[in-house]
CSV table of N, CA and C in Angstrom, one decimal:
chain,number,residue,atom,x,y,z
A,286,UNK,N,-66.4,-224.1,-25.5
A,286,UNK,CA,-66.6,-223.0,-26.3
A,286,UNK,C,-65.4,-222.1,-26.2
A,287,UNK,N,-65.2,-222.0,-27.3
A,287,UNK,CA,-63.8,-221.0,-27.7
A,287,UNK,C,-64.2,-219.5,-27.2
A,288,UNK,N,-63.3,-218.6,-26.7
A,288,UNK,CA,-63.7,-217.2,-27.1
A,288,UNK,C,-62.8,-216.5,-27.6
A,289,UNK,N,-62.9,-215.2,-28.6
A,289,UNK,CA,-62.2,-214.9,-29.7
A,289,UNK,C,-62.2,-213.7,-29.1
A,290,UNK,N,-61.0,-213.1,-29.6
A,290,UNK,CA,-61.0,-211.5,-29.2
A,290,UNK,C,-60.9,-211.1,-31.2
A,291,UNK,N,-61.4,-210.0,-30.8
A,291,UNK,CA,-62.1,-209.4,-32.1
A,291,UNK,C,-60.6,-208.4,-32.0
A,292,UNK,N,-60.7,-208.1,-33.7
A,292,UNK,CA,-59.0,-207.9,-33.9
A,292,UNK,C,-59.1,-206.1,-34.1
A,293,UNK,N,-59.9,-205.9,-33.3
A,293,UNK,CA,-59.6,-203.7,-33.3
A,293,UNK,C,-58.3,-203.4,-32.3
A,294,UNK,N,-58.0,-202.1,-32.8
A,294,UNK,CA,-56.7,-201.7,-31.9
A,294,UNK,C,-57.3,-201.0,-30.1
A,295,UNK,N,-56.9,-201.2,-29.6
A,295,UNK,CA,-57.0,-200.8,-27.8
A,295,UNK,C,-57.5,-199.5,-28.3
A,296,UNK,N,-58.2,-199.0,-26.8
A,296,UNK,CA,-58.9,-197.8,-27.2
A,296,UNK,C,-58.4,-196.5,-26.7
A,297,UNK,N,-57.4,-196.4,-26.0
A,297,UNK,CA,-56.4,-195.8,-25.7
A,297,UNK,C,-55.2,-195.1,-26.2
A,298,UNK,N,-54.4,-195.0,-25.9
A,298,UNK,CA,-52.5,-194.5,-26.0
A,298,UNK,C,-52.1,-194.9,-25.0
A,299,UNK,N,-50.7,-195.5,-25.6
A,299,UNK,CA,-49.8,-196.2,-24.9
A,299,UNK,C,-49.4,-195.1,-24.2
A,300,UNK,N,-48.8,-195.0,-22.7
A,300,UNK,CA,-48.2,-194.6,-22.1
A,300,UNK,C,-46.8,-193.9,-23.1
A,301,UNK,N,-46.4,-195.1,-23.9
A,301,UNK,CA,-44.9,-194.3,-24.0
A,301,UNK,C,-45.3,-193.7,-25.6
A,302,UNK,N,-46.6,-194.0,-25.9
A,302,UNK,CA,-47.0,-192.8,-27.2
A,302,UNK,C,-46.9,-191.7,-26.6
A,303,UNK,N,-47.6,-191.6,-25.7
A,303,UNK,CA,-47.8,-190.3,-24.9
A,303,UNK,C,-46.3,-189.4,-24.4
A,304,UNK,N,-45.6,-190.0,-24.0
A,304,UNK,CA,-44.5,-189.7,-23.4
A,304,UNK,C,-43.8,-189.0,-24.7
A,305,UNK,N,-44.0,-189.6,-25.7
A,305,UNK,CA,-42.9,-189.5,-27.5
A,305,UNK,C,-43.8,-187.9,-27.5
A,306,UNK,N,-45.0,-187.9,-27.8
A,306,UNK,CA,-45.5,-186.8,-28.1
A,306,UNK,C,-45.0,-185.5,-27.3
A,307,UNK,N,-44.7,-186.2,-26.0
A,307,UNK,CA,-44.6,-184.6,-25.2
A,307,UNK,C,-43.1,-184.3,-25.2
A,308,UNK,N,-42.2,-185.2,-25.6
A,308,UNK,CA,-41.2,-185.2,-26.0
A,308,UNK,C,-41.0,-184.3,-27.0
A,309,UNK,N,-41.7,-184.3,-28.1
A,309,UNK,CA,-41.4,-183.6,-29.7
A,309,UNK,C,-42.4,-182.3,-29.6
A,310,UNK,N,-43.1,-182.3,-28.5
A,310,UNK,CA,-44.0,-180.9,-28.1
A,310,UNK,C,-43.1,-180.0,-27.0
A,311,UNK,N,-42.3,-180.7,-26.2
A,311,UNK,CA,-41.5,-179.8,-25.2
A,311,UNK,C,-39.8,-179.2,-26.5
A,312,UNK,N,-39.5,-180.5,-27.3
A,312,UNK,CA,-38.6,-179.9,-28.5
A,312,UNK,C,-39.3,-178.5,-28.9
A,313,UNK,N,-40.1,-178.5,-29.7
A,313,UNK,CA,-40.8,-177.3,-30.6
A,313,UNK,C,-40.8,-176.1,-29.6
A,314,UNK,N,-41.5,-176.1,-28.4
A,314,UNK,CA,-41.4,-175.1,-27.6
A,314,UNK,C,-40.0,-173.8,-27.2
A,315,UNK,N,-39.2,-175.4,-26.8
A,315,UNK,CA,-38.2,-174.9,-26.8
A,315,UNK,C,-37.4,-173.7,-28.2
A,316,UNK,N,-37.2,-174.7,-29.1
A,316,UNK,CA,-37.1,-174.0,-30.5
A,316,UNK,C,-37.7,-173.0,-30.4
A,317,UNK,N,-39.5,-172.5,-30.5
A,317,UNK,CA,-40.0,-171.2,-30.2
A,317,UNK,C,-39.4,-170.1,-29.5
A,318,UNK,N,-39.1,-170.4,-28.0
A,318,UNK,CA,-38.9,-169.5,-27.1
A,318,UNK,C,-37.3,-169.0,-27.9
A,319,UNK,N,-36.2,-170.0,-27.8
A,319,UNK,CA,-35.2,-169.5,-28.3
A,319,UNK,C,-35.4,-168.2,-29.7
A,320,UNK,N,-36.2,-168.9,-30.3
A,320,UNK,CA,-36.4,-167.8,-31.4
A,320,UNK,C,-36.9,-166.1,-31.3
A,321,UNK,N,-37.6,-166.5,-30.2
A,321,UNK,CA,-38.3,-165.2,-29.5
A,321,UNK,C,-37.1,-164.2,-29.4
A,322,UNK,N,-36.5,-165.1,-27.7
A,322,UNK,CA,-35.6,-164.5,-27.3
A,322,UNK,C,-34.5,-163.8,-28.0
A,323,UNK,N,-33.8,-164.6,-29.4
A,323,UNK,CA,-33.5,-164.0,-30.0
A,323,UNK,C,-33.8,-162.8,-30.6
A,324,UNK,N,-34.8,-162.8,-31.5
A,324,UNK,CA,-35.9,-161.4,-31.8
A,324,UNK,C,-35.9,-160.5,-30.6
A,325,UNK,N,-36.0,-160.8,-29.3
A,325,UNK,CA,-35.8,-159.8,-28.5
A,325,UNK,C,-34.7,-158.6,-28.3
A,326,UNK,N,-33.6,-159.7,-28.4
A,326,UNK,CA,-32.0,-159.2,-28.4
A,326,UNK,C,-31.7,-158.2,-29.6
A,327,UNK,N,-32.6,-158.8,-31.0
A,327,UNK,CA,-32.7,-158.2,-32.0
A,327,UNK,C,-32.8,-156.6,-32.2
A,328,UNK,N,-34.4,-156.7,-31.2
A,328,UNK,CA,-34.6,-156.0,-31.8
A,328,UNK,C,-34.4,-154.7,-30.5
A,329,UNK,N,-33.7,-155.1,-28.9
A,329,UNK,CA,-33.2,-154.3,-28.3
A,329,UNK,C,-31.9,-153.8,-28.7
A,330,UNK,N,-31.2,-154.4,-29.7
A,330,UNK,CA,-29.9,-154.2,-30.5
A,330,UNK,C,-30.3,-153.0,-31.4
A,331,UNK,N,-31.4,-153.0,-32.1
A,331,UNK,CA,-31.5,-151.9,-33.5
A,331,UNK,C,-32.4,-151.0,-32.4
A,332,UNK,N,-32.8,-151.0,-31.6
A,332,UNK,CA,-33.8,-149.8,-31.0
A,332,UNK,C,-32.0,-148.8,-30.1
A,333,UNK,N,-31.3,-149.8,-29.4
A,333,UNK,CA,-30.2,-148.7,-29.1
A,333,UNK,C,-29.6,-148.1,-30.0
A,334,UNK,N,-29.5,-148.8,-31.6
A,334,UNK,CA,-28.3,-147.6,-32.5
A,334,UNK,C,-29.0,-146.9,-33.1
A,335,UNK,N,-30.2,-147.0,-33.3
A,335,UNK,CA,-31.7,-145.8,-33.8
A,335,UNK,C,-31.3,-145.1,-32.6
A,336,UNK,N,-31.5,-145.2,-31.5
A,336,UNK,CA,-31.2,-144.0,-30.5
A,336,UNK,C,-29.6,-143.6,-30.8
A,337,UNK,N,-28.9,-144.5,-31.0
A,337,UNK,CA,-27.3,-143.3,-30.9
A,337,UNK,C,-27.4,-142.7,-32.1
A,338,UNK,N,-28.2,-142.9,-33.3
A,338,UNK,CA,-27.9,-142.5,-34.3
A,338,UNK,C,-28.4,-141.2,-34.7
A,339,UNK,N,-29.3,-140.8,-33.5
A,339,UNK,CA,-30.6,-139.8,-33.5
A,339,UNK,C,-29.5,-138.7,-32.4
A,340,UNK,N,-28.9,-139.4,-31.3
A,340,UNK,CA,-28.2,-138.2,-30.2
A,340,UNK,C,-26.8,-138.5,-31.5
A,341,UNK,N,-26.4,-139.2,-32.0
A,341,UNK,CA,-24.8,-138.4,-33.0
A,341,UNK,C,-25.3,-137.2,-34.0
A,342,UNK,N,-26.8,-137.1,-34.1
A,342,UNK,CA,-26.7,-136.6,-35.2
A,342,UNK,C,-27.3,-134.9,-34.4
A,343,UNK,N,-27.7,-135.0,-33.2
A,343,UNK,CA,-27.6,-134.2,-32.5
A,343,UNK,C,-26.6,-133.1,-32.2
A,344,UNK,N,-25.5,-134.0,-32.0
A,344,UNK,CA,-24.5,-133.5,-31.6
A,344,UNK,C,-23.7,-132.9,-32.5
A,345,UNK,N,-24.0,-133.8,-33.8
A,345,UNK,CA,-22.9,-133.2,-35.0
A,345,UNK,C,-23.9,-131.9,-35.5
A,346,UNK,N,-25.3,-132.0,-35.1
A,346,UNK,CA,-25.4,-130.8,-35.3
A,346,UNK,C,-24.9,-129.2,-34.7
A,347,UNK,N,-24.8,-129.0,-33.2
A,347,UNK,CA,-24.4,-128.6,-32.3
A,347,UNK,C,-23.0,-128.4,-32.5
A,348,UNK,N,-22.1,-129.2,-33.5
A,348,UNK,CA,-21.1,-129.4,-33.5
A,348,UNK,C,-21.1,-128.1,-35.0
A,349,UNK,N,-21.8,-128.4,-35.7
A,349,UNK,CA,-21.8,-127.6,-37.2
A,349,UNK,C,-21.9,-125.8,-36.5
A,350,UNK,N,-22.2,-125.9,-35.4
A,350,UNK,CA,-23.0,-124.1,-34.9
A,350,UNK,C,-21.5,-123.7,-34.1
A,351,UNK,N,-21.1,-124.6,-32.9
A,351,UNK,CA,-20.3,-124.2,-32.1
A,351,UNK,C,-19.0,-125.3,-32.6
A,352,UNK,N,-17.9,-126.1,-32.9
A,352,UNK,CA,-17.1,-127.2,-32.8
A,352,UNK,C,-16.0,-127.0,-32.3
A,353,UNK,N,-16.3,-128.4,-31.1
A,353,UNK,CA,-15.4,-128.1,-30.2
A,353,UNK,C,-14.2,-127.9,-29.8
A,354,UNK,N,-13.4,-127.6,-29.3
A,354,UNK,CA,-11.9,-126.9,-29.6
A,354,UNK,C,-11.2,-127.7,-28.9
A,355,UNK,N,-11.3,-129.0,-28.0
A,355,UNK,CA,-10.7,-129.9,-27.4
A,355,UNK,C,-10.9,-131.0,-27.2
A,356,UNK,N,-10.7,-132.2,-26.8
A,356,UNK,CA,-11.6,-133.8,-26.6
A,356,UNK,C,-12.2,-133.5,-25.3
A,357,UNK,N,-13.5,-134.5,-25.5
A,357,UNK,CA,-14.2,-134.1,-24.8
A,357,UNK,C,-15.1,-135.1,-24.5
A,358,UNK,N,-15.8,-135.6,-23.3
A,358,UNK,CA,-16.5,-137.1,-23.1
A,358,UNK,C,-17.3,-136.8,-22.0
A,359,UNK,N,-19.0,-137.1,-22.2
A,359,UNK,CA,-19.8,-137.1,-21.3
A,359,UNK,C,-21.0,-137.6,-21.2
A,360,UNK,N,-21.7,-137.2,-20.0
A,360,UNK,CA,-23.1,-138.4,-20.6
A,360,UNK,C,-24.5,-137.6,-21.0
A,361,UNK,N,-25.1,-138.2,-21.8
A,361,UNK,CA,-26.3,-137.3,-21.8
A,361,UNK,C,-27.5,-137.4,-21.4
A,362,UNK,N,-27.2,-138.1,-20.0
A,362,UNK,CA,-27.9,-137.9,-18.8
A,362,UNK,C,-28.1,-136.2,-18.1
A,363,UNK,N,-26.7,-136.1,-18.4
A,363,UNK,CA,-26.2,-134.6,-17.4
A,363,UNK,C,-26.4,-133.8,-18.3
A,364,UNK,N,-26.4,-133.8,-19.4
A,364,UNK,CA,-27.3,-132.4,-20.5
A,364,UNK,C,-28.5,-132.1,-20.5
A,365,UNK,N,-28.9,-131.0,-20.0
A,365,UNK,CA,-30.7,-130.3,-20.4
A,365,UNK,C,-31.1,-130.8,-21.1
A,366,UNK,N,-31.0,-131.1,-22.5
A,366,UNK,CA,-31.4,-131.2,-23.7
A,366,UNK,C,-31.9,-132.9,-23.6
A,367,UNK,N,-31.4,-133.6,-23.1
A,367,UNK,CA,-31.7,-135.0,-23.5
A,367,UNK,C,-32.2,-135.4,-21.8
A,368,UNK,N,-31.9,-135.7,-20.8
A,368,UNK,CA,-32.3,-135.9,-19.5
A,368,UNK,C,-32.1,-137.4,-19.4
A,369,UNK,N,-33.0,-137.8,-18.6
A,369,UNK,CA,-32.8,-139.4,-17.9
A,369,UNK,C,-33.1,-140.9,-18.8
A,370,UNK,N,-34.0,-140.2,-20.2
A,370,UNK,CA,-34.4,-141.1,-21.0
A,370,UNK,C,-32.9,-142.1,-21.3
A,371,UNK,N,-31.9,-140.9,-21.4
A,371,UNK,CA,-31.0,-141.5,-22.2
A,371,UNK,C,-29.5,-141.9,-21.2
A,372,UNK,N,-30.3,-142.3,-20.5
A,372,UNK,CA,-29.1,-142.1,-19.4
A,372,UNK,C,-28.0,-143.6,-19.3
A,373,UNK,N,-28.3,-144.6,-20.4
A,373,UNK,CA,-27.4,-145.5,-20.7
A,373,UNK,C,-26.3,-145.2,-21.6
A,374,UNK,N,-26.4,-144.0,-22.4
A,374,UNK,CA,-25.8,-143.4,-23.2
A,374,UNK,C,-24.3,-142.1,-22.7
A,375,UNK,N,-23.6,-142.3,-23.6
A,375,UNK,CA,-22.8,-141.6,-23.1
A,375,UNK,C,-22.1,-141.4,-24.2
A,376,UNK,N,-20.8,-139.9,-24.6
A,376,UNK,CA,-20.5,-139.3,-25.8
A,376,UNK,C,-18.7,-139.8,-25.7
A,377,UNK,N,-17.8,-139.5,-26.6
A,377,UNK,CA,-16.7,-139.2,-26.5
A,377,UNK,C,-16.2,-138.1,-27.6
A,378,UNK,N,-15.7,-137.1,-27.7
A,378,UNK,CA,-15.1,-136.3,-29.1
A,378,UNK,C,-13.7,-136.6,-29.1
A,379,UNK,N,-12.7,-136.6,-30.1
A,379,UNK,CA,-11.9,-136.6,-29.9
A,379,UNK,C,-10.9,-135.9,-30.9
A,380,UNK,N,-10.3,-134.7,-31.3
A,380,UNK,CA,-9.9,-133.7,-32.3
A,380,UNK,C,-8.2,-134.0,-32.5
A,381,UNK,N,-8.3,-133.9,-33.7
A,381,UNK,CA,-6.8,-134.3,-34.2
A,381,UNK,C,-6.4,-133.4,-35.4
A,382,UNK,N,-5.1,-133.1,-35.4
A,382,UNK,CA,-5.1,-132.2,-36.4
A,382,UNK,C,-4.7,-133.2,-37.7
A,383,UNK,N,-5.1,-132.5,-38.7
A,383,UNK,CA,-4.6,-133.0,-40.4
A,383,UNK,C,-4.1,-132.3,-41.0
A,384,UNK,N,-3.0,-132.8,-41.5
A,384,UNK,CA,-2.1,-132.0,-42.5
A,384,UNK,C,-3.0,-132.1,-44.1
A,385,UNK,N,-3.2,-130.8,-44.9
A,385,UNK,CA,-3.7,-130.8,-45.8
A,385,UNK,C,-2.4,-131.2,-46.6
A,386,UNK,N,-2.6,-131.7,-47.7
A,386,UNK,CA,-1.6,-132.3,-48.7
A,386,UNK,C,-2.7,-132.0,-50.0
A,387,UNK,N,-1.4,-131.4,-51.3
A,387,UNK,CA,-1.7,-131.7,-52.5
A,387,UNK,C,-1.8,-133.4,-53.2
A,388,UNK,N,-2.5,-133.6,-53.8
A,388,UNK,CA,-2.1,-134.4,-54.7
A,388,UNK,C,-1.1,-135.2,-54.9
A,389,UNK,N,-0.2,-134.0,-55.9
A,389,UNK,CA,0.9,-133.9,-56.5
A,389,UNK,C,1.8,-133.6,-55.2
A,390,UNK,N,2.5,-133.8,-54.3
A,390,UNK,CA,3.2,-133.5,-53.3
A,390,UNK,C,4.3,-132.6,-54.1
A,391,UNK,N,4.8,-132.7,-55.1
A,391,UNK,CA,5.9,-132.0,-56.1
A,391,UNK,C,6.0,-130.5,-56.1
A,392,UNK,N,4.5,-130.2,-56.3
A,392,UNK,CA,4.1,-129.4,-56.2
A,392,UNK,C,4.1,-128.3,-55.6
A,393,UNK,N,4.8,-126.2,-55.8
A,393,UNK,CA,4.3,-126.1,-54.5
A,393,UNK,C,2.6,-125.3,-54.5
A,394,UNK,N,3.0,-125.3,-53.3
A,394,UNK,CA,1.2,-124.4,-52.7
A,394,UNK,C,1.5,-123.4,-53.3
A,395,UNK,N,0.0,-123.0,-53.6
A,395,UNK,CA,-0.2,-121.5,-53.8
A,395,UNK,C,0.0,-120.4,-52.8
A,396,UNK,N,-0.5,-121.0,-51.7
A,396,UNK,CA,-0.7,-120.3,-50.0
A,396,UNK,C,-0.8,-121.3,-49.1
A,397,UNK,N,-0.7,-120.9,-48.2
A,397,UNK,CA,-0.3,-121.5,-47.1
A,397,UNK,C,-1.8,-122.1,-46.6
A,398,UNK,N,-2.7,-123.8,-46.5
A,398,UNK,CA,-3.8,-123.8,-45.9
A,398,UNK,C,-4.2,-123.9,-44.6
A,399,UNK,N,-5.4,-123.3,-44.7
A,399,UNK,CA,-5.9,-123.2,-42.9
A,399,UNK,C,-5.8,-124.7,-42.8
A,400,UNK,N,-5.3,-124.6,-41.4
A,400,UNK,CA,-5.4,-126.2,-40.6
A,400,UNK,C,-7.1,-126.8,-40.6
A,401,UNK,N,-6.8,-127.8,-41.0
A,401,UNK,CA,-8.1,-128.9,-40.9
A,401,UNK,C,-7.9,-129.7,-39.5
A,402,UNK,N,-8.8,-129.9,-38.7
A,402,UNK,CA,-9.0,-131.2,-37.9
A,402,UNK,C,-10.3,-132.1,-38.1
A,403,UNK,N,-9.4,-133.4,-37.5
A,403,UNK,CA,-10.7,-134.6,-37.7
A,403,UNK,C,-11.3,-134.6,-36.5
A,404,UNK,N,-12.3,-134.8,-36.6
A,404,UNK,CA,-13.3,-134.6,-35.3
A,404,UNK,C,-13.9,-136.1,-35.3
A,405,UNK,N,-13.7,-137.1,-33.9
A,405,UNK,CA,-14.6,-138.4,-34.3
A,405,UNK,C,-15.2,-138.4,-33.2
A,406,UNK,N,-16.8,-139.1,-33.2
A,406,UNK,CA,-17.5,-138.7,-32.4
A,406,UNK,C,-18.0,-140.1,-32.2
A,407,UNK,N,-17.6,-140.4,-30.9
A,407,UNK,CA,-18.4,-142.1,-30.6
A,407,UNK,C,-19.6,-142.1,-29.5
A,408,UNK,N,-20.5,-142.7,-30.1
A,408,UNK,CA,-21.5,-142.6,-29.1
A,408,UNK,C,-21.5,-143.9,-28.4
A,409,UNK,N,-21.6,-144.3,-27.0
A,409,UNK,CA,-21.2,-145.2,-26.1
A,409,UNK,C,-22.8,-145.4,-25.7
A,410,UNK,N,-22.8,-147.2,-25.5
A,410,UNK,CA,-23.7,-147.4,-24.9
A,410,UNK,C,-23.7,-148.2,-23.5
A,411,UNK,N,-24.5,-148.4,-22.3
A,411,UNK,CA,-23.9,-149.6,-21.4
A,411,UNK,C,-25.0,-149.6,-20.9
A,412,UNK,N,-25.6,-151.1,-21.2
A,412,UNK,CA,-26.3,-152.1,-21.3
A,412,UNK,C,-27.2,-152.3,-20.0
A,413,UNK,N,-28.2,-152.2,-19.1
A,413,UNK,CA,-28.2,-152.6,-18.1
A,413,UNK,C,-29.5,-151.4,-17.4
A,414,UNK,N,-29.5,-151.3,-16.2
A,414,UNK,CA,-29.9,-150.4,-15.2
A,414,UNK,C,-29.7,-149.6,-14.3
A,415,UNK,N,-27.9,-149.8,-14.3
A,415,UNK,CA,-26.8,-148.7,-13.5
A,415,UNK,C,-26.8,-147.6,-14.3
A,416,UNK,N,-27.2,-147.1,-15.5
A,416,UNK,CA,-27.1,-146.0,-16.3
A,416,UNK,C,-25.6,-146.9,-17.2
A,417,UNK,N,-25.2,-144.9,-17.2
A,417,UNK,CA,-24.3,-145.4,-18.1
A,417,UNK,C,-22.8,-145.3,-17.2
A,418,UNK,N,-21.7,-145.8,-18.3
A,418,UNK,CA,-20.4,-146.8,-17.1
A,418,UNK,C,-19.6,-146.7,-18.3
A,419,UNK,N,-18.6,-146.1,-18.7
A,419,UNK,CA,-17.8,-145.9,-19.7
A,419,UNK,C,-16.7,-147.1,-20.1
A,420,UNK,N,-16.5,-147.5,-18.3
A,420,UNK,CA,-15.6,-148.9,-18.7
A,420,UNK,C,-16.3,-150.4,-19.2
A,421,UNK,N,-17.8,-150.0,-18.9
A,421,UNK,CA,-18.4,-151.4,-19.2
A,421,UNK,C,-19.1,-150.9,-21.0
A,422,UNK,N,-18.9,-149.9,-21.1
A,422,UNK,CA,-19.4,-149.6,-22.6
A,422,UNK,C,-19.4,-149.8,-23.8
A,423,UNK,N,-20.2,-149.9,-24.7
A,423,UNK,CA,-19.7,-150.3,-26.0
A,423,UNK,C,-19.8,-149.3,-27.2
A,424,UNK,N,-18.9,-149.5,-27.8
A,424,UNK,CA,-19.1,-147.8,-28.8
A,424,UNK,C,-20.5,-148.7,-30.0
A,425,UNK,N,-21.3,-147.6,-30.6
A,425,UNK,CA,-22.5,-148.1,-31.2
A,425,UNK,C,-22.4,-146.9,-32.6
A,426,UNK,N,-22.1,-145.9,-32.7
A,426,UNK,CA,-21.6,-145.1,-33.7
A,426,UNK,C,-20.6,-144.5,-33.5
A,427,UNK,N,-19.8,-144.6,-34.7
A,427,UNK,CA,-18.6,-143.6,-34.4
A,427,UNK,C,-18.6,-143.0,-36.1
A,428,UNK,N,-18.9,-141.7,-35.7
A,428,UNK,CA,-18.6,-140.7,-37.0
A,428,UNK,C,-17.5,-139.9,-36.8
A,429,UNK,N,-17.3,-139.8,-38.3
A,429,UNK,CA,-15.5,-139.0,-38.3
A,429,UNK,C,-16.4,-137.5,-39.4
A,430,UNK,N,-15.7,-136.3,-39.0
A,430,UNK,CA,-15.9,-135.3,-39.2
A,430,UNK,C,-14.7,-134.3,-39.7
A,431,UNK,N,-14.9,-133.6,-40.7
A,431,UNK,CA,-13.3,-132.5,-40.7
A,431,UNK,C,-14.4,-131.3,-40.8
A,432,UNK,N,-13.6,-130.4,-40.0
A,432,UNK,CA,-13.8,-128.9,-39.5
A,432,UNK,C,-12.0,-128.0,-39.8
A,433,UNK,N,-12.5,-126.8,-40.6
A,433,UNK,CA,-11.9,-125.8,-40.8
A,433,UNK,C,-11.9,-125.0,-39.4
A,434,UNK,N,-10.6,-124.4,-39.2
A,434,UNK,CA,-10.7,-123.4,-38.3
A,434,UNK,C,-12.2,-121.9,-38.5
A,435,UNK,N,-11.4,-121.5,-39.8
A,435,UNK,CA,-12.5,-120.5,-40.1
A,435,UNK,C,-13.7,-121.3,-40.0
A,436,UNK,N,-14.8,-119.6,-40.0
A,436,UNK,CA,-16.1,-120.5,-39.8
A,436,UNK,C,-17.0,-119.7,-40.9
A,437,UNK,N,-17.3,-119.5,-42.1
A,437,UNK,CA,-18.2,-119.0,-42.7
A,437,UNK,C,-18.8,-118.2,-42.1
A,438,UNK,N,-19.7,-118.5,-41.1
A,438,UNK,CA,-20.3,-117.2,-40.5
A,438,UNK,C,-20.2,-117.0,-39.2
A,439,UNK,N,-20.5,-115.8,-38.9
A,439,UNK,CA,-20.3,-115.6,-37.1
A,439,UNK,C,-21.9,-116.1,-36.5
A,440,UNK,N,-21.7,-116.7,-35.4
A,440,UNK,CA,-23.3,-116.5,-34.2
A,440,UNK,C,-23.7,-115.6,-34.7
A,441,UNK,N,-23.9,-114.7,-34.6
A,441,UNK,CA,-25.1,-113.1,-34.9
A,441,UNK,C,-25.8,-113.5,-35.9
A,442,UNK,N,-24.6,-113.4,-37.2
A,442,UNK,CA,-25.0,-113.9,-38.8
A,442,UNK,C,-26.0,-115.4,-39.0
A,443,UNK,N,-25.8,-116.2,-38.3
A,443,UNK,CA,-26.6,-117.4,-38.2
A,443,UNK,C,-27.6,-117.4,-37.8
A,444,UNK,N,-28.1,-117.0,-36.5
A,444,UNK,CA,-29.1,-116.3,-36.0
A,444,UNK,C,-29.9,-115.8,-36.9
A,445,UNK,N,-29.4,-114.5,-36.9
A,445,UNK,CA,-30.1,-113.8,-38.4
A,445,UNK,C,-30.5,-114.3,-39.5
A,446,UNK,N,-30.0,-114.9,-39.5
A,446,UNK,CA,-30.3,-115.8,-40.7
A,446,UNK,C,-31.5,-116.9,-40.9
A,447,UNK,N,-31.0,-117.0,-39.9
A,447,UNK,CA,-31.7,-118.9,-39.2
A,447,UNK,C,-31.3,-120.1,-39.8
A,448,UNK,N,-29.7,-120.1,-39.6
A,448,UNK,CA,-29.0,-121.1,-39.9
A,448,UNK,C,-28.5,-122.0,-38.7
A,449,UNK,N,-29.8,-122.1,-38.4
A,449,UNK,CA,-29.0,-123.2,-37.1
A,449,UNK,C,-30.1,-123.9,-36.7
């Protein structure tokens, strides 16, 4: 008597099916996490210059009431106003004077113009849990500003007013 094996496939997985699967399932994972991590970097990237963009515009406010008469760099850790939240953060000002010029350089002036200065204001960040570290820092806004000597109005007059 003959005996026949009946022609169905084994009832199992092959060992090296198995092995291929976890192969193309540890690939995908991988791909995932990278993607994450990415997104992470992302979106700790745009959460720091939403914060510098919020303390420059602070400053340039502060800068519109009082502006400052020399370069100037600090952290705003050590300011009242902002405290430890922002203690990776740090400022630089830096004032230069500008020659006003016509146009027409040919030209002469009518009068003589009040001196202009450029005011640029970089907001520094440094990355980490030591706070902030000027030499390890990275600038994240830098705005450029011109200021007239005169000032439209005095402190008192602002106040009074409630222009500030």
């Amino acid at each position: 008597m003959i005996l026949r094996r009946s022609p169905r496939p084994p009832a199992g997985f092959v060992l090296l099916e198995v092995m291929i699967a976890l192969v193309i399932l540890a690939m995908t994972l991988v791909a995932l996490l990278r993607g994450f991590a990415l997104a992470l970097g992302t979106v700790r990237s745009n959460n720091a210059t939403a914060t510098a963009s919020f303390l420059a515009a602070s400053l340039m406010e502060d800068y519109e009431l009082e502006p400052p008469l020399r370069d100037q760099d600090g952290k705003f850790s050590e300011d009242p106003r902002f405290g430890e939240a922002f203690e990776n953060y740090g400022y630089e000002v830096t004032i230069e004077e500008e020659d006003v010029r016509y146009r027409d350089e040919d030209r002469e002036p009518l009068r003589e113009l009040d001196p202009m200065y450029k005011m640029t204001l970089k907001i520094r960040y440094t990355p980490g849990e030591d706070g902030y570290d000027q030499s390890d820092s990275k600038v994240l806004i830098a705005v450029d500003s011109y200021l007239v000597e005169t000032q439209l109005f005095s402190k008192e007059a602002m106040q009074q007013n409630q222009l500030f």
